[in-house]
Tab-separated table of C-alpha atoms in Angstrom:
chain	number	residue	atom	x	y	z
Q	1414	MET	CA	0.000	0.000	0.000
Q	1415	THR	CA	1.323	3.432	-0.927
Q	1416	ARG	CA	1.744	5.980	1.830
Q	1417	GLY	CA	-1.014	8.524	2.356
Q	1418	ILE	CA	0.242	12.126	2.359
Q	1419	PHE	CA	-1.976	15.020	3.433
Q	1420	ILE	CA	-0.850	18.659	3.011
Q	1421	SER	CA	-2.539	21.772	4.339
Q	1422	GLY	CA	-1.410	25.380	4.273
Q	1423	ASN	CA	-1.652	28.824	2.792
Q	1424	ASP	CA	-1.373	29.213	-0.969
Q	1425	SER	CA	2.361	29.945	-1.122
Q	1426	LEU	CA	5.571	29.030	-2.925
Q	1427	LEU	CA	6.606	26.908	0.046
Q	1428	CYS	CA	3.370	24.934	0.015
Q	1429	ALA	CA	3.767	24.389	-3.737
Q	1430	ALA	CA	7.330	23.137	-3.220
Q	1431	ILE	CA	6.166	20.714	-0.526
Q	1432	ALA	CA	3.434	19.444	-2.847
Q	1433	ALA	CA	6.046	18.881	-5.563
Q	1434	GLN	CA	8.091	16.756	-3.153
Q	1435	ALA	CA	4.999	14.715	-2.283
Q	1436	ALA	CA	4.338	14.124	-6.000
Q	1437	ARG	CA	7.808	12.585	-6.299
Q	1438	ARG	CA	6.953	10.003	-3.674
Q	1439	VAL	CA	3.356	8.993	-4.346
Q	1440	GLU	CA	0.992	8.934	-7.291
Q	1441	ARG	CA	-1.768	10.709	-5.373
Q	1442	PHE	CA	-1.804	12.956	-2.328
Q	1443	ALA	CA	-4.439	15.139	-0.677
Q	1444	GLN	CA	-4.086	18.895	-0.346
Q	1445	VAL	CA	-6.216	21.725	1.016
Q	1446	LEU	CA	-5.190	25.372	0.577
Q	1447	LEU	CA	-6.411	28.303	2.630
Q	1448	PRO	CA	-7.698	31.143	0.453
Q	1449	ASN	CA	-6.705	34.710	1.266
Q	1450	ARG	CA	-9.929	36.161	2.660
Q	1451	LEU	CA	-8.457	39.326	4.192
Q	1452	SER	CA	-9.993	42.537	2.879
Q	1453	GLY	CA	-8.125	44.964	0.651
Q	1454	GLN	CA	-5.681	42.350	-0.629
Q	1455	ALA	CA	-5.102	41.515	-4.258
Q	1456	ARG	CA	-6.844	38.235	-5.050
Q	1457	GLY	CA	-7.584	36.360	-8.217
Q	1458	PRO	CA	-10.701	34.235	-8.655
Q	1459	LEU	CA	-11.195	31.661	-5.939
Q	1460	PRO	CA	-9.708	28.290	-6.948
Q	1461	ASP	CA	-12.049	25.452	-7.828
Q	1462	TYR	CA	-11.564	22.770	-5.176
Q	1463	SER	CA	-14.356	20.549	-6.469
Q	1464	PRO	CA	-13.577	16.916	-7.300
Q	1465	ALA	CA	-13.539	17.805	-10.997
Q	1466	ALA	CA	-10.690	20.296	-10.601
Q	1467	GLU	CA	-7.285	19.172	-11.849
Q	1468	PRO	CA	-4.679	21.590	-10.413
Q	1469	GLY	CA	-1.844	19.139	-10.930
Q	1470	ALA	CA	-0.981	15.523	-11.524
Q	1471	GLY	CA	-1.750	13.383	-8.511
Q	1472	VAL	CA	-3.302	16.178	-6.416
Q	1473	ILE	CA	-6.594	15.451	-4.648
Q	1474	PRO	CA	-7.976	18.935	-3.856
Q	1475	LEU	CA	-10.160	19.204	-0.780
Q	1476	VAL	CA	-12.180	21.974	0.867
Q	1477	TRP	CA	-12.108	23.188	4.458
Q	1478	ASN	CA	-13.777	25.832	6.582
Q	1479	PRO	CA	-11.012	26.326	9.184
Q	1480	GLY	CA	-13.261	27.913	11.792
Q	1481	SER	CA	-15.503	24.859	12.048
Q	1482	PRO	CA	-14.640	21.717	14.060
Q	1483	ILE	CA	-17.181	19.782	11.986
Q	1484	SER	CA	-15.446	20.883	8.790
Q	1485	ALA	CA	-12.085	19.719	10.169
Q	1486	ARG	CA	-13.514	16.280	10.857
Q	1487	THR	CA	-15.148	16.151	7.431
Q	1488	LEU	CA	-11.864	17.181	5.809
Q	1489	VAL	CA	-9.868	14.425	7.520
Q	1490	LEU	CA	-12.544	11.830	6.737
Q	1491	ALA	CA	-12.557	12.912	3.082
Q	1492	ALA	CA	-8.757	12.671	2.885
Q	1493	THR	CA	-8.829	9.253	4.536
Q	1494	HIS	CA	-11.487	8.068	2.099
Q	1495	GLN	CA	-9.551	9.295	-0.932
Q	1496	LEU	CA	-6.163	7.994	0.232
Q	1497	GLU	CA	-7.395	4.927	2.167
Q	1498	ARG	CA	-5.316	6.198	5.106
Q	1499	ILE	CA	-3.284	9.217	6.202
Q	1500	ASP	CA	0.259	8.289	7.129
Q	1501	GLU	CA	1.861	11.737	6.996
Q	1502	ALA	CA	0.317	15.162	7.536
Q	1503	VAL	CA	2.290	18.307	6.661
Q	1504	LEU	CA	0.808	21.558	8.001
Q	1505	VAL	CA	2.372	24.719	6.574
Q	1506	CYS	CA	1.792	28.056	8.312
Q	1507	SER	CA	2.775	31.024	6.135
Q	1508	PRO	CA	-0.016	33.556	6.767
Q	1509	PRO	CA	-0.323	36.589	4.484
Q	1510	SER	CA	1.068	39.893	5.726
Q	1511	PHE	CA	-1.493	42.552	6.564
Q	1512	ARG	CA	-0.076	46.022	7.190
Q	1513	ARG	CA	-2.692	48.430	8.447
Q	1514	PRO	CA	-2.872	50.741	11.509
Q	1515	ALA	CA	-4.697	49.225	14.468
Q	1516	ALA	CA	-7.491	51.783	14.254
Q	1517	GLU	CA	-8.186	50.699	10.669
Q	1518	LEU	CA	-8.486	46.984	11.337
Q	1519	GLN	CA	-11.822	45.620	10.188
Q	1520	PRO	CA	-13.775	43.278	12.499
Q	1521	LEU	CA	-14.141	40.797	9.634
Q	1522	ASP	CA	-10.377	40.655	9.138
Q	1523	ILE	CA	-9.870	39.926	12.834
Q	1524	GLU	CA	-12.392	37.091	12.608
Q	1525	VAL	CA	-10.653	35.718	9.509
Q	1526	LEU	CA	-7.311	35.847	11.320
Q	1527	VAL	CA	-8.603	33.909	14.314
Q	1528	ASN	CA	-10.685	31.390	12.357
Q	1529	ASP	CA	-8.461	30.697	9.342
Q	1530	HIS	CA	-4.967	31.152	10.751
Q	1531	ILE	CA	-5.212	30.243	14.457
Q	1532	LYS	CA	-8.344	28.337	15.475
Q	1533	GLY	CA	-8.366	26.142	12.358
Q	1534	TRP	CA	-4.984	24.575	13.151
Q	1535	PHE	CA	-6.244	23.455	16.578
Q	1536	PHE	CA	-9.301	21.772	15.085
Q	1537	LEU	CA	-7.289	20.088	12.309
Q	1538	VAL	CA	-4.506	18.817	14.565
Q	1539	ARG	CA	-7.093	17.403	16.952
Q	1540	GLU	CA	-8.572	15.263	14.176
Q	1541	LEU	CA	-5.221	14.149	12.794
Q	1542	ALA	CA	-3.830	13.330	16.239
Q	1543	GLY	CA	-6.917	11.247	16.945
Q	1544	ILE	CA	-6.438	8.976	13.946
Q	1545	PHE	CA	-2.664	8.706	14.496
Q	1546	ARG	CA	-3.158	7.809	18.152
Q	1547	ALA	CA	-5.821	5.222	17.342
Q	1548	ARG	CA	-3.577	3.590	14.748
Q	1549	ARG	CA	-0.470	4.092	16.924
Q	1550	SER	CA	1.528	5.409	13.995
Q	1551	GLY	CA	1.841	8.424	11.727
Q	1552	VAL	CA	3.944	11.530	11.184
Q	1553	LEU	CA	2.655	15.003	12.046
Q	1554	SER	CA	4.897	17.724	10.569
Q	1555	LEU	CA	4.512	21.384	11.516
Q	1556	VAL	CA	6.212	23.894	9.218
Q	1557	ALA	CA	6.508	27.357	10.785
Q	1558	PRO	CA	7.957	30.663	9.577
Q	1559	ASP	CA	11.396	31.627	10.832
Q	1560	PRO	CA	10.840	33.688	14.000
Q	1561	GLY	CA	13.948	35.730	13.199
Q	1562	SER	CA	12.579	37.004	9.888
Q	1563	ALA	CA	9.159	37.630	11.441
Q	1564	ARG	CA	10.659	40.158	13.858
Q	1565	ASP	CA	11.756	42.291	10.883
Q	1566	ASP	CA	8.152	43.154	10.048
Q	1567	GLN	CA	6.595	44.647	13.159
Q	1568	ALA	CA	4.068	46.577	11.048
Q	1569	ASP	CA	2.234	43.347	10.223
Q	1570	LEU	CA	-0.600	43.310	12.774
Q	1571	LEU	CA	-2.271	40.099	11.588
Q	1572	GLY	CA	0.186	37.805	9.834
Q	1573	LEU	CA	2.834	38.155	12.542
Q	1574	PRO	CA	0.515	37.240	15.457
Q	1575	ALA	CA	-0.867	34.291	13.460
Q	1576	ALA	CA	2.637	32.973	12.816
Q	1577	ALA	CA	3.590	33.414	16.477
Q	1578	ALA	CA	0.445	31.573	17.592
Q	1579	PHE	CA	1.235	28.656	15.279
Q	1580	ARG	CA	4.818	28.420	16.567
Q	1581	ALA	CA	3.596	28.422	20.172
Q	1582	PHE	CA	1.015	25.725	19.370
Q	1583	ALA	CA	3.650	23.672	17.550
Q	1584	GLN	CA	6.033	24.001	20.494
Q	1585	GLY	CA	3.386	22.591	22.819
Q	1586	LEU	CA	2.754	19.668	20.472
Q	1587	LEU	CA	6.468	18.932	20.243
Q	1588	ALA	CA	6.892	19.126	24.017
Q	1589	SER	CA	4.079	16.627	24.592
Q	1590	SER	CA	5.045	14.253	21.764
Q	1591	ALA	CA	6.951	11.790	23.951
Q	1592	ALA	CA	3.647	10.482	25.316
Q	1593	GLU	CA	2.225	9.875	21.837
Q	1594	PRO	CA	2.688	6.749	19.684
Q	1595	TYR	CA	3.193	8.816	16.517
Q	1596	VAL	CA	6.034	11.103	15.416
Q	1597	THR	CA	5.783	14.896	15.651
Q	1598	LEU	CA	8.313	17.022	13.757
Q	1599	GLY	CA	8.783	20.797	13.685
Q	1600	PHE	CA	10.487	22.637	10.825
Q	1601	ILE	CA	11.881	26.164	10.563
Q	1602	SER	CA	13.919	27.598	7.694
Q	1603	GLN	CA	16.794	29.976	8.332
Q	1604	GLU	CA	16.903	30.851	4.625
Q	1605	THR	CA	14.560	32.956	2.511
Q	1606	GLY	CA	13.730	32.229	-1.122
Q	1607	ASP	CA	14.997	28.646	-0.922
Q	1608	ASP	CA	11.633	26.887	-0.801
Q	1609	ASP	CA	12.555	23.940	-3.060
Q	1610	ASN	CA	15.526	22.871	-0.943
Q	1611	PHE	CA	13.622	23.496	2.293
Q	1612	ALA	CA	10.808	21.265	1.045
Q	1613	ALA	CA	13.317	18.568	0.076
Q	1614	TYR	CA	14.850	18.796	3.560
Q	1615	ILE	CA	11.416	18.433	5.175
Q	1616	PHE	CA	10.576	15.281	3.233
Q	1617	ARG	CA	14.014	13.781	3.747
Q	1618	LEU	CA	13.386	13.842	7.497
Q	1619	ILE	CA	9.794	12.651	7.067
Q	1620	ASP	CA	11.080	9.712	4.996
Q	1621	GLN	CA	13.396	8.801	7.879
Q	1622	ALA	CA	10.967	9.708	10.646
Q	1623	SER	CA	11.515	7.968	13.960
Q	1624	LYS	CA	10.755	8.647	17.602
Q	1625	ARG	CA	14.392	9.672	17.985
Q	1626	ASN	CA	13.730	12.787	15.894
Q	1627	SER	CA	10.263	13.379	17.318
Q	1628	GLY	CA	9.569	16.376	19.531
Q	1629	LYS	CA	12.270	18.587	18.002
Q	1630	TRP	CA	12.528	21.675	15.855
Q	1631	HIS	CA	14.565	20.900	12.736
Q	1632	LYS	CA	16.165	24.069	11.380
Q	1633	TYR	CA	16.997	24.195	7.692
Q	1634	GLY	CA	19.983	26.102	6.351
Q	1635	ARG	CA	22.050	25.735	3.211
Q	1636	LEU	CA	24.868	24.141	5.219
Q	1637	ASN	CA	22.700	21.191	6.301
Q	1638	ILE	CA	21.163	20.295	2.937
Q	1639	PHE	CA	23.195	17.108	2.679
Q	1640	LYS	CA	23.667	16.245	6.340
């Protein structure tokens, strides 16, 4: 049986690079992308995530309402049905920047931030952890922005807090991973604009995943590409 790979994240170059690595390993993998729903941001037409859509060879596109726990469960059940099982889940947090003075923040944008980029990860991880624990196997990978680069953009009142919340959530999951029967990996890149090699590094460690590497942040840099 082929391995079941599930990918979720913001529509970004990094997420695309991770999907490309998955396509090298399996014929089919499941992916759900978060649309940019923040106001005042340049957006093209919403992508078609229906079963008839064909965004790329081997991609099974799925839909998700991040603010709903029921939608998270439906998403994981749909991925399991399509793949037969989920062996590896890669969650990529790269929220869009949103530079606007605090007095000009719109209530809807604050709700989108909390629902799509904070609350949704909790609901999704809960469902994934449940199936991994029941099966006593699986790899949960959490890909977070580099906290060093995030500090360079203090004007970002929404994307920066969302990224910080994800890192804090990931840190808690890593710290508690020793008690779980599945593997939990954290990834941070110390390079910018090197998404292809970062994605290759992520999957190299997923391919070799073991409890020995579980519960740790794995920091990517050009010097450790071939380590």
